[in-house]
Short mmCIF file of C-alpha atoms and ligand atoms in Angstrom, two decimals:
data_model
loop_
_atom_site.label_atom_id
_atom_site.label_comp_id
_atom_site.label_asym_id
_atom_site.label_seq_id
_atom_site.Cartn_x
_atom_site.Cartn_y
_atom_site.Cartn_z
CA MET U 1 12.79 20.81 23.54
CA VAL U 2 12.21 23.07 20.74
CA SER U 3 14.45 22.60 17.72
CA ALA U 4 15.70 24.99 15.85
CA ALA U 5 14.20 25.88 12.08
CA GLY U 6 15.66 24.14 9.04
CA THR U 7 14.92 25.60 5.28
CA PHE U 8 12.57 23.15 3.82
CA ASP U 9 8.80 24.51 2.87
CA PHE U 10 7.80 20.85 2.45
CA VAL U 11 9.12 17.53 4.41
CA VAL U 12 7.76 14.19 3.18
CA ALA U 13 8.44 11.36 5.79
CA ALA U 14 8.34 8.01 4.78
CA ASN U 15 9.61 4.66 5.51
CA ARG U 16 11.76 4.42 2.24
CA LEU U 17 13.43 7.03 0.27
CA PRO U 18 11.97 7.77 -3.12
CA VAL U 19 15.27 5.50 -4.65
CA ASP U 20 17.20 2.72 -4.34
CA ARG U 21 20.92 2.06 -3.80
CA VAL U 22 22.39 0.10 -6.27
CA VAL U 23 25.98 -1.20 -6.09
CA GLU U 24 27.49 -2.83 -9.34
CA ALA U 25 30.03 -5.50 -9.88
CA ASP U 26 32.89 -3.11 -9.11
CA GLY U 27 31.71 -2.34 -6.04
CA SER U 28 30.47 1.65 -7.24
CA ALA U 29 27.39 2.78 -6.07
CA HIS U 30 24.37 4.89 -7.40
CA TRP U 31 21.13 5.78 -6.56
CA GLN U 32 17.84 4.74 -8.85
CA THR U 33 14.61 5.74 -8.60
CA SER U 34 11.91 3.33 -6.66
CA PRO U 35 9.22 2.07 -8.70
CA GLY U 36 5.90 2.89 -7.74
CA GLY U 37 3.21 5.40 -6.63
CA LEU U 38 4.54 7.53 -3.95
CA VAL U 39 7.49 8.51 -6.13
CA SER U 40 5.27 10.09 -8.78
CA ALA U 41 2.55 11.06 -6.25
CA MET U 42 4.62 13.36 -4.32
CA ASP U 43 6.42 14.42 -7.50
CA PRO U 44 3.98 17.28 -8.74
CA VAL U 45 3.56 18.49 -4.83
CA MET U 46 7.30 18.78 -4.09
CA GLN U 47 8.57 20.58 -7.43
CA GLY U 48 8.68 24.74 -7.28
CA ARG U 49 9.11 24.14 -3.57
CA ARG U 50 12.21 23.74 -1.37
CA ALA U 51 11.41 19.86 -0.30
CA ALA U 52 12.81 17.53 1.30
CA TRP U 53 12.40 13.58 2.11
CA VAL U 54 13.24 11.92 4.94
CA GLY U 55 13.67 7.81 4.70
CA TRP U 56 15.93 4.57 5.25
CA ALA U 57 17.85 4.17 2.79
CA GLY U 58 17.36 0.34 2.88
CA ASP U 59 20.00 -2.07 2.97
CA PRO U 60 22.37 -1.58 5.97
CA THR U 61 25.48 0.23 5.05
CA ASP U 62 27.71 2.76 6.53
CA GLU U 63 26.20 6.29 6.99
CA ILE U 64 25.27 8.15 3.92
CA ALA U 65 25.31 12.22 3.97
CA PRO U 66 22.25 14.01 2.72
CA PHE U 67 22.00 14.83 -0.91
CA ASP U 68 20.21 16.50 -3.73
CA ARG U 69 18.18 14.95 -6.80
CA ASP U 70 15.61 16.26 -9.30
CA GLY U 71 15.65 19.54 -6.60
CA ILE U 72 14.89 17.54 -3.94
CA ARG U 73 17.09 16.91 -0.48
CA LEU U 74 16.79 13.27 0.20
CA HIS U 75 17.91 12.74 3.71
CA PRO U 76 18.91 9.49 4.12
CA LEU U 77 18.34 7.48 7.79
CA MET U 78 20.64 4.49 8.46
CA LEU U 79 19.05 1.36 10.11
CA THR U 80 21.38 -1.48 11.81
CA VAL U 81 21.06 -4.95 11.37
CA THR U 82 19.23 -5.17 14.58
CA GLU U 83 16.74 -1.91 14.28
CA ILE U 84 16.00 -3.89 10.95
CA GLN U 85 15.03 -7.02 12.31
CA ASP U 86 12.99 -5.40 15.09
CA TYR U 87 11.38 -1.81 14.27
CA TYR U 88 10.88 -2.91 10.17
CA GLU U 89 11.05 -6.86 10.48
CA GLY U 90 9.16 -6.99 13.69
CA PHE U 91 7.02 -4.49 14.91
CA SER U 92 5.93 -2.95 11.61
CA ASN U 93 5.83 -6.43 9.83
CA GLU U 94 5.04 -8.87 12.45
CA THR U 95 2.70 -6.55 14.83
CA LEU U 96 1.39 -3.81 12.85
CA TRP U 97 1.12 -5.38 9.81
CA PRO U 98 -1.12 -8.34 10.91
CA LEU U 99 -3.07 -6.49 13.24
CA TYR U 100 -4.57 -3.93 10.69
CA HIS U 101 -5.04 -6.50 8.01
CA ASP U 102 -7.60 -8.21 10.18
CA VAL U 103 -5.25 -10.28 12.29
CA ILE U 104 -5.25 -12.81 9.28
CA VAL U 105 -1.68 -14.27 10.58
CA PRO U 106 -1.53 -13.72 14.64
CA PRO U 107 0.16 -10.34 15.66
CA ARG U 108 3.25 -10.46 18.06
CA TYR U 109 3.74 -8.34 20.52
CA ARG U 110 7.28 -7.96 22.11
CA ARG U 111 8.17 -5.35 24.19
CA ARG U 112 11.65 -5.22 22.41
CA TRP U 113 10.43 -4.47 18.90
CA TRP U 114 8.08 -1.90 20.76
CA ALA U 115 11.36 0.14 22.12
CA ALA U 116 12.89 0.16 18.89
CA TYR U 117 9.94 1.76 16.74
CA GLU U 118 9.69 4.13 19.65
CA ARG U 119 13.75 5.13 18.79
CA ILE U 120 13.45 4.62 15.11
CA ASN U 121 10.63 7.12 15.27
CA THR U 122 12.36 9.02 17.34
CA ARG U 123 14.73 9.73 14.83
CA PHE U 124 12.22 10.12 11.86
CA ALA U 125 10.87 13.20 13.59
CA GLU U 126 14.33 14.70 14.86
CA ALA U 127 15.36 14.61 11.35
CA VAL U 128 12.48 16.24 10.14
CA ALA U 129 12.67 18.87 12.69
CA ASP U 130 16.11 19.64 11.66
CA LEU U 131 14.54 19.76 7.91
CA ALA U 132 11.91 21.95 8.26
CA ALA U 133 11.47 25.65 7.34
CA PRO U 134 9.25 27.93 10.50
CA GLY U 135 5.16 27.09 9.11
CA ALA U 136 6.47 24.19 6.81
CA THR U 137 4.13 21.42 5.90
CA VAL U 138 4.70 18.24 6.31
CA TRP U 139 3.54 14.97 5.22
CA ILE U 140 4.36 11.56 7.02
CA HIS U 141 3.60 8.47 5.56
CA ASP U 142 2.15 5.14 6.94
CA TYR U 143 1.91 2.63 9.67
CA GLN U 144 5.67 2.29 10.20
CA LEU U 145 5.66 6.11 11.46
CA GLN U 146 2.87 6.43 13.40
CA LEU U 147 4.40 7.77 16.89
CA VAL U 148 5.99 11.03 14.51
CA PRO U 149 3.29 13.42 14.42
CA SER U 150 3.05 13.96 18.39
CA MET U 151 6.79 13.85 18.81
CA LEU U 152 7.64 16.49 15.74
CA ARG U 153 4.92 18.63 17.30
CA ALA U 154 6.55 18.69 20.80
CA ALA U 155 9.70 19.69 19.13
CA ARG U 156 8.12 21.84 16.55
CA PRO U 157 4.63 23.30 17.47
CA ASP U 158 4.79 25.70 14.28
CA LEU U 159 4.30 22.92 11.55
CA ARG U 160 1.50 21.50 9.67
CA ILE U 161 1.32 18.37 9.92
CA GLY U 162 -0.13 15.72 8.03
CA TRP U 163 0.10 11.77 8.24
CA PHE U 164 -1.91 9.65 5.70
CA ASN U 165 -2.54 5.64 6.34
CA HIS U 166 -1.44 3.62 3.09
CA ILE U 167 -3.40 0.35 5.24
CA PRO U 168 -6.83 -0.42 7.11
CA PHE U 169 -7.33 0.85 9.99
CA PRO U 170 -8.63 -2.26 12.14
CA PRO U 171 -11.66 -2.20 14.38
CA VAL U 172 -11.28 -1.00 17.84
CA GLU U 173 -12.30 -4.67 18.88
CA LEU U 174 -8.69 -6.08 16.80
CA PHE U 175 -7.01 -2.81 17.52
CA GLY U 176 -7.39 -2.97 21.63
CA GLN U 177 -4.98 -6.32 20.99
CA LEU U 178 -2.24 -3.98 20.85
CA PRO U 179 -0.49 -3.43 24.51
CA TRP U 180 0.50 -0.19 22.79
CA GLY U 181 -2.51 1.04 21.46
CA ARG U 182 -3.30 4.11 23.34
CA SER U 183 0.70 5.23 22.77
CA VAL U 184 -0.28 4.80 18.66
CA LEU U 185 -3.25 7.02 19.17
CA ARG U 186 -1.51 9.58 21.24
CA GLY U 187 0.99 9.46 18.54
CA LEU U 188 -1.23 10.10 15.52
CA LEU U 189 -3.03 12.43 17.37
CA GLY U 190 -0.05 15.08 17.23
CA ALA U 191 -1.15 15.76 13.65
CA ASP U 192 -3.46 18.37 11.98
CA PHE U 193 -5.27 16.06 9.42
CA LEU U 194 -4.68 12.10 9.67
CA GLY U 195 -5.73 10.56 5.95
CA PHE U 196 -7.08 7.38 5.47
CA GLN U 197 -8.26 4.91 2.57
CA ARG U 198 -11.63 4.11 3.07
CA THR U 199 -14.30 6.03 5.35
CA ASN U 200 -14.72 3.11 7.60
CA ASP U 201 -11.04 3.59 8.33
CA ALA U 202 -11.32 6.83 9.90
CA GLY U 203 -14.36 5.69 11.51
CA ASN U 204 -12.58 2.93 13.58
CA PHE U 205 -9.89 5.48 14.01
CA MET U 206 -12.09 7.75 15.70
CA ARG U 207 -14.22 4.87 17.62
CA ALA U 208 -10.55 3.89 19.07
CA CYS U 209 -9.52 7.34 20.39
CA HIS U 210 -13.28 7.60 21.38
CA GLN U 211 -13.15 4.46 23.58
CA LEU U 212 -8.85 4.14 24.49
CA LEU U 213 -8.59 7.47 25.03
CA GLY U 214 -11.59 9.08 26.05
CA THR U 215 -11.77 11.72 23.06
CA THR U 216 -15.12 13.18 21.84
CA SER U 217 -15.94 13.84 18.01
CA THR U 218 -17.42 16.49 16.31
CA GLY U 219 -18.25 15.02 12.18
CA ASP U 220 -14.84 14.60 11.48
CA VAL U 221 -13.00 16.34 13.75
CA VAL U 222 -11.52 14.69 17.39
CA SER U 223 -11.09 16.56 20.43
CA TRP U 224 -8.24 15.30 22.62
CA ALA U 225 -9.19 17.84 26.19
CA GLY U 226 -5.57 17.75 27.17
CA ALA U 227 -3.59 16.15 29.97
CA ASP U 228 -0.40 15.79 31.76
CA ASP U 229 0.86 13.99 28.43
CA ASP U 230 4.24 12.66 27.48
CA LEU U 231 3.60 12.29 23.83
CA LEU U 232 0.91 15.39 23.63
CA GLY U 233 2.01 17.52 26.52
CA ALA U 234 -1.07 19.39 28.17
CA GLU U 235 -2.87 21.53 25.85
CA PRO U 236 -6.11 20.61 24.38
CA ARG U 237 -5.88 19.41 20.63
CA ARG U 238 -8.88 18.96 17.73
CA VAL U 239 -7.57 16.63 15.08
CA ARG U 240 -9.31 16.56 11.53
CA THR U 241 -9.54 12.99 10.04
CA GLY U 242 -10.80 11.81 6.69
CA ALA U 243 -10.99 9.39 3.33
CA VAL U 244 -8.65 10.34 0.97
CA PRO U 245 -7.93 7.40 -1.31
CA ILE U 246 -5.13 6.70 -3.23
CA SER U 247 -4.64 6.44 -6.82
CA ILE U 248 -2.41 6.53 -9.95
CA ASP U 249 -1.43 8.07 -12.48
CA PHE U 250 -4.07 7.08 -14.87
CA THR U 251 -2.52 9.57 -17.89
CA SER U 252 0.88 7.98 -18.07
CA MET U 253 -0.59 4.48 -17.81
CA ASP U 254 -3.14 4.91 -20.50
CA GLU U 255 -0.57 6.02 -22.54
CA LEU U 256 2.22 3.63 -22.04
CA ALA U 257 -0.58 1.01 -23.07
CA ARG U 258 -1.28 2.75 -25.76
CA GLU U 259 2.26 2.60 -27.29
CA PRO U 260 2.71 -0.19 -30.16
CA ALA U 261 5.82 -1.88 -28.92
CA VAL U 262 3.31 -2.54 -25.53
CA ARG U 263 0.23 -3.57 -27.68
CA HIS U 264 2.46 -6.30 -29.79
CA ARG U 265 3.99 -7.28 -26.80
CA ALA U 266 0.84 -7.80 -25.08
CA ALA U 267 0.09 -10.69 -28.39
CA GLU U 268 3.50 -11.69 -27.80
CA ILE U 269 2.62 -12.57 -24.34
CA ARG U 270 -0.38 -14.32 -25.34
CA ALA U 271 1.18 -16.23 -28.10
CA SER U 272 3.60 -17.79 -25.51
CA LEU U 273 0.94 -18.86 -23.45
CA GLY U 274 -0.73 -20.93 -26.27
CA ASP U 275 -3.17 -18.07 -27.46
CA PRO U 276 -5.50 -19.81 -24.88
CA GLN U 277 -9.32 -18.31 -25.33
CA THR U 278 -8.90 -16.85 -21.69
CA VAL U 279 -6.26 -15.56 -19.72
CA LEU U 280 -6.79 -15.14 -16.15
CA LEU U 281 -4.31 -12.75 -14.48
CA GLY U 282 -3.26 -11.98 -10.64
CA VAL U 283 -0.38 -9.64 -10.05
CA ASP U 284 -0.11 -9.39 -6.11
CA ARG U 285 3.32 -9.30 -3.91
CA LEU U 286 3.75 -12.24 -2.59
CA ASP U 287 1.65 -11.61 0.95
CA TYR U 288 -0.79 -13.45 2.59
CA THR U 289 -3.92 -10.36 2.81
CA LYS U 290 -3.75 -10.71 -0.83
CA GLY U 291 -5.83 -13.71 -0.94
CA ILE U 292 -3.40 -15.82 -3.56
CA ARG U 293 -4.18 -19.34 -1.21
CA HIS U 294 -8.04 -18.63 -2.03
CA ARG U 295 -7.77 -17.55 -5.35
CA LEU U 296 -6.05 -21.03 -6.10
CA ARG U 297 -8.44 -23.04 -4.74
CA ALA U 298 -11.12 -21.54 -6.90
CA ILE U 299 -9.15 -21.75 -9.55
CA SER U 300 -8.32 -25.61 -8.80
CA GLU U 301 -11.64 -26.80 -8.18
CA LEU U 302 -12.85 -24.89 -11.60
CA PHE U 303 -10.75 -27.06 -12.95
CA ALA U 304 -11.62 -30.22 -11.53
CA ASP U 305 -15.42 -29.44 -11.87
CA GLY U 306 -14.20 -28.97 -15.44
CA GLU U 307 -16.04 -25.63 -15.83
CA ILE U 308 -12.84 -24.34 -17.33
CA THR U 309 -10.03 -26.73 -19.07
CA THR U 310 -6.74 -26.53 -20.35
CA PRO U 311 -5.54 -25.16 -23.17
CA ASP U 312 -8.78 -23.29 -23.75
CA VAL U 313 -8.03 -21.49 -20.03
CA THR U 314 -4.77 -20.60 -18.04
CA LEU U 315 -3.56 -18.58 -15.19
CA LEU U 316 -0.63 -16.10 -15.04
CA GLN U 317 -0.02 -15.55 -11.34
CA ILE U 318 2.54 -12.96 -10.92
CA ALA U 319 3.70 -13.27 -7.10
CA THR U 320 6.82 -10.61 -5.85
CA PRO U 321 8.67 -12.37 -2.97
CA SER U 322 8.38 -9.68 0.06
CA ARG U 323 9.86 -9.62 3.44
CA GLU U 324 10.89 -13.13 2.84
CA ARG U 325 12.94 -12.94 6.12
CA VAL U 326 9.41 -12.95 7.88
CA ARG U 327 8.42 -16.62 9.06
CA ALA U 328 4.74 -15.96 7.99
CA TYR U 329 5.59 -14.87 4.66
CA GLN U 330 7.96 -17.86 4.12
CA GLU U 331 5.24 -19.93 5.02
CA LEU U 332 2.88 -18.47 2.53
CA ARG U 333 5.43 -18.78 -0.64
CA SER U 334 6.03 -22.97 0.52
CA GLN U 335 1.82 -23.58 0.80
CA ILE U 336 1.58 -21.56 -2.93
CA ASP U 337 4.31 -23.24 -4.55
CA GLY U 338 2.60 -26.47 -3.29
CA GLN U 339 -1.07 -25.48 -4.59
CA VAL U 340 0.46 -24.60 -7.78
CA GLY U 341 2.64 -27.40 -8.55
CA ARG U 342 -0.73 -29.30 -7.59
CA ILE U 343 -2.91 -27.71 -9.59
CA ASN U 344 -0.11 -27.94 -12.57
CA GLY U 345 0.38 -31.74 -11.75
CA ASP U 346 -3.70 -32.45 -11.76
CA PHE U 347 -4.71 -30.42 -14.40
CA SER U 348 -2.07 -29.25 -16.83
CA GLY U 349 -1.35 -30.98 -20.51
CA ILE U 350 2.23 -31.45 -22.17
CA GLY U 351 2.66 -27.59 -23.09
CA ALA U 352 -0.48 -26.50 -21.88
CA SER U 353 -0.28 -25.16 -18.07
CA ALA U 354 -3.00 -24.82 -16.03
CA VAL U 355 -1.12 -21.92 -14.08
CA HIS U 356 1.89 -20.15 -14.75
CA TYR U 357 3.67 -19.04 -11.86
CA LEU U 358 6.69 -16.05 -11.92
CA HIS U 359 8.32 -14.42 -9.23
CA HIS U 360 9.70 -11.72 -11.13
CA SER U 361 9.74 -8.24 -11.07
CA TYR U 362 8.67 -6.42 -14.53
CA PRO U 363 9.40 -3.21 -15.71
CA ARG U 364 6.20 -0.62 -16.17
CA GLU U 365 6.13 -1.33 -19.91
CA GLU U 366 5.91 -4.79 -19.27
CA MET U 367 3.21 -4.68 -16.29
CA ALA U 368 1.28 -2.84 -19.08
CA ALA U 369 1.46 -5.70 -21.54
CA LEU U 370 0.27 -7.89 -19.06
CA TYR U 371 -2.84 -6.54 -18.06
CA LEU U 372 -3.50 -5.68 -22.09
CA ALA U 373 -3.06 -8.89 -22.36
CA ALA U 374 -5.27 -10.41 -19.75
CA ASP U 375 -9.18 -10.82 -20.20
CA VAL U 376 -9.96 -11.30 -17.00
CA LEU U 377 -7.69 -9.87 -13.71
CA LEU U 378 -7.98 -11.45 -10.61
CA VAL U 379 -7.73 -9.09 -7.38
CA THR U 380 -8.56 -11.31 -4.01
CA PRO U 381 -7.23 -9.90 -1.00
CA LEU U 382 -8.77 -10.92 2.30
CA ARG U 383 -8.30 -7.05 3.39
CA ASP U 384 -5.80 -4.24 1.12
CA GLY U 385 -6.12 -0.62 1.86
CA MET U 386 -6.23 -0.12 -1.58
CA ASN U 387 -4.82 -2.19 -4.26
CA LEU U 388 -3.12 -0.19 -7.09
CA VAL U 389 -2.80 -2.96 -9.52
CA ALA U 390 -6.80 -2.85 -10.05
CA LYS U 391 -6.77 0.66 -10.71
CA GLU U 392 -3.43 0.12 -12.87
CA TYR U 393 -5.93 -2.91 -14.75
CA ALA U 394 -8.17 -0.18 -15.68
CA ALA U 395 -6.16 2.59 -16.78
CA SER U 396 -4.47 -0.01 -19.00
CA ARG U 397 -7.21 -0.90 -21.16
CA TRP U 398 -7.86 2.10 -23.53
CA ASP U 399 -9.39 -0.85 -25.70
CA GLY U 400 -12.41 -0.73 -23.44
CA GLY U 401 -11.73 -4.98 -22.90
CA GLY U 402 -11.12 -6.71 -19.51
CA ALA U 403 -12.72 -7.87 -17.00
CA LEU U 404 -12.15 -7.56 -13.15
CA VAL U 405 -13.21 -9.36 -10.48
CA LEU U 406 -12.29 -7.05 -7.16
CA SER U 407 -12.54 -8.40 -3.51
CA GLU U 408 -15.06 -6.44 -1.55
CA PHE U 409 -12.39 -6.39 1.25
CA THR U 410 -9.88 -3.66 -0.82
CA GLY U 411 -10.07 -0.01 -1.15
CA ALA U 412 -10.36 0.28 -4.75
CA ALA U 413 -14.08 -1.75 -4.47
CA GLN U 414 -15.32 1.51 -2.63
CA GLU U 415 -14.78 2.85 -6.32
CA LEU U 416 -14.70 0.67 -8.61
CA SER U 417 -18.48 -0.58 -8.43
CA GLN U 418 -18.95 -1.87 -12.03
CA ALA U 419 -16.02 -4.46 -11.17
CA PHE U 420 -17.04 -8.03 -10.30
CA LEU U 421 -17.20 -8.40 -6.65
CA CYS U 422 -16.55 -11.12 -4.63
CA ASN U 423 -15.82 -12.29 -1.31
CA PRO U 424 -12.80 -14.28 -1.39
CA HIS U 425 -13.98 -16.29 1.50
CA ASP U 426 -16.95 -17.84 -0.26
CA ILE U 427 -14.73 -20.14 -2.88
CA VAL U 428 -18.37 -21.14 -4.30
CA GLY U 429 -19.66 -17.42 -4.78
CA LEU U 430 -15.93 -16.44 -6.23
CA LYS U 431 -15.99 -19.56 -8.30
CA GLN U 432 -19.25 -18.06 -9.96
CA THR U 433 -17.84 -14.62 -10.25
CA ILE U 434 -15.11 -15.87 -11.98
CA LEU U 435 -17.36 -17.71 -14.32
CA ARG U 436 -19.40 -14.78 -14.59
CA ALA U 437 -16.23 -12.40 -15.75
CA MET U 438 -15.25 -14.97 -18.29
CA ARG U 439 -18.65 -15.22 -19.94
CA GLU U 440 -20.24 -11.67 -19.72
CA ASP U 441 -20.63 -10.07 -23.59
CA PRO U 442 -18.10 -8.31 -24.82
CA ALA U 443 -20.44 -5.00 -25.26
CA ALA U 444 -21.47 -5.27 -21.15
CA LEU U 445 -17.91 -5.45 -20.57
CA ARG U 446 -17.06 -2.39 -22.07
CA LYS U 447 -19.60 -0.45 -20.37
CA ARG U 448 -17.74 -1.79 -17.17
CA MET U 449 -14.61 -1.08 -17.79
CA LEU U 450 -15.46 2.53 -19.44
CA ALA U 451 -17.19 3.25 -16.23
CA MET U 452 -13.83 2.48 -14.01
CA ARG U 453 -11.58 4.29 -16.48
CA ARG U 454 -13.71 7.44 -15.84
CA ARG U 455 -13.51 6.58 -11.82
CA VAL U 456 -9.24 6.62 -12.07
CA ARG U 457 -9.27 8.76 -14.75
CA THR U 458 -11.44 11.72 -12.96
CA HIS U 459 -9.64 10.42 -9.55
CA ASP U 460 -5.98 10.14 -10.30
CA VAL U 461 -2.85 10.24 -8.07
CA HIS U 462 -2.77 14.27 -8.82
CA ALA U 463 -6.21 14.54 -7.67
CA TRP U 464 -5.35 12.65 -4.32
CA ALA U 465 -2.29 14.55 -3.49
CA ARG U 466 -4.06 17.95 -3.89
CA ARG U 467 -6.95 16.64 -1.89
CA TYR U 468 -4.85 15.45 0.60
CA LEU U 469 -2.89 18.76 1.15
CA ASP U 470 -5.83 20.62 0.63
CA ALA U 471 -7.53 18.70 3.75
CA LEU U 472 -4.40 19.51 5.76
CA GLU U 473 -4.71 23.20 5.00
CA ALA U 474 -8.16 23.55 5.86
CA ALA U 475 -7.96 21.41 9.03
CA PRO U 476 -8.28 23.02 12.55
CA GLY U 477 -4.71 22.71 13.70
CA LYS U 478 -4.48 25.34 16.59
CA PRO U 479 -5.19 23.75 19.68
CA SER U 480 -8.70 25.36 20.79
CA ARG U 481 -9.71 25.36 24.30
CA GLY U 482 -12.99 25.03 24.05
P1 LIG N 1 0.74 -2.93 -1.89
O1 LIG N 1 0.74 -3.58 -0.70
O2 LIG N 1 1.97 -3.20 -2.15
O3 LIG N 1 0.74 -1.11 -1.09
P2 LIG N 1 -0.78 -2.75 -3.92
O4 LIG N 1 -1.09 -1.01 -3.99
O5 LIG N 1 -1.32 -3.28 -4.97
O6 LIG N 1 0.11 -3.28 -2.97
O7 LIG N 1 0.57 -1.58 -4.91
C1 LIG N 1 1.39 -2.91 -5.45
C2 LIG N 1 2.30 -1.86 -6.90
O8 LIG N 1 3.46 -3.00 -7.18
C3 LIG N 1 1.56 -1.77 -8.05
O9 LIG N 1 2.01 -0.63 -8.51
C4 LIG N 1 1.94 -2.74 -9.12
O10 LIG N 1 2.12 -2.52 -10.29
C5 LIG N 1 3.14 -3.03 -8.51
N1 LIG N 1 3.62 -4.57 -8.59
C6 LIG N 1 3.68 -5.46 -8.01
N2 LIG N 1 3.74 -6.70 -8.63
C7 LIG N 1 5.15 -6.44 -9.36
C8 LIG N 1 5.54 -6.89 -10.61
N3 LIG N 1 5.99 -8.54 -10.36
N4 LIG N 1 6.64 -6.26 -10.93
C9 LIG N 1 6.13 -4.75 -11.26
N5 LIG N 1 5.25 -4.00 -10.18
C10 LIG N 1 4.72 -4.75 -9.81
C11 LIG N 1 0.46 -0.64 0.24
C12 LIG N 1 -1.45 -1.23 0.72
C13 LIG N 1 -2.35 -1.14 -0.82
C14 LIG N 1 -2.10 0.00 -1.00
C15 LIG N 1 -0.67 0.94 -1.70
C16 LIG N 1 -0.81 2.22 -1.76
O11 LIG N 1 -1.06 -2.69 1.12
O12 LIG N 1 -3.47 -1.51 -0.11
O13 LIG N 1 -2.78 0.70 -2.62
O14 LIG N 1 -0.33 0.57 -0.62
O15 LIG N 1 -1.33 2.99 -0.94
#
């Protein structure tokens, strides 16, 4: 059924709204802008347009009416406790997340979760259909909303619909496990343009469509011949795909890291670590995709081999707990807690910890100071769509200092080829790479860092959003009858 049009020319749909609801001790509540790149990426492209954002409001609460903030209409969707368990923790984070990250832990396939995923995607599509003006542009984000493109197209064929995947898209040999894989692909093919982090992700998607739906492709365009299909309808479709790697706000990170207070704080951090010769740093969400266990294994062996010793070398590992109600994350946390405890028990001295392990979440100023304080940043994911931490490190190092050890299984590795690239599964190789990064002479390090900074400066988040929207605008769009 075609629904009535709204008044917004540009509508974003993402799992979360760009604001968090903060409830004070006295029970009063207010909204606070969420930290994170997506908000700053979307802001410049939303300003000056009649723009709206549809997303889950966070913790379950009573119905909240849509409201305006900074000239943007925010449209909260409320989820019940059961919907959060089934759609978000279940299908999004226990099925799709591990499946799309190379099945590092086994995905769980539960029919009840899939039914909830379909229901919540329907609610997102209905909300966007009601808000979007005739011919509006809609940008849908990420793996939680893969059915929205087709659901939305069925209701509003006049819209220009884009979707961007922040995480990898797996090879068809893995994707084929998903009992509802064909529905997911048909859900996505409702878009005009499907953006991915890497060319390989777009290729994996096209191969999955070919193998599971029998589509053909010419260059970056997937053609679906049309069929009596409940999601996609009977019309043939041509959908453009492409790699548009996400980035960060280089200028604001660079400026922040130059501030005297941040530089002073960086020196303070080093002093409180006991002024070691080498500070190694890891900054991750506590997630099994991030390769924290492999990193700690390598560090532990380097201490055991006597290649590094306290107090000369210390690792500062910041790991913000996430998805704490999901079992795999609880297990990971206790494994890492144990590993850190063993390393410190075996190799720390009095007042000289081998590993400083922190769960806190920090303001941007403190993140910039941490990056400035680190001689080597260790980014060792087993699989990561992009990894913004690597790019933030480069943007913070206006001084040309620091070394980046970067897993070849991150999207960032495609762009930051001057990093010390590593395979985190190869512990021997990882140890050697860490030592090389620690021992490289400053002039060579500086050359590498300046090249990485150039790349992030010229490919920042604003360029990303523009490139994405240009590709969406240029997508074939209208169904071709051949
Ligand atoms: P994430 O898996 O969350 O994102 P990442 O790209 O590294 O991973 O971004 C993490 C962000 O959180 C960074 O901006 C970082 O500064 C911040 N952060 C981490 N720890 C923090 C702490 N303790 N305190 C404050 N801030 C902290 C997903 C995909 C990635 C992809 C992004 C964007 O998994 O591959 O790069 O989306 O598309």
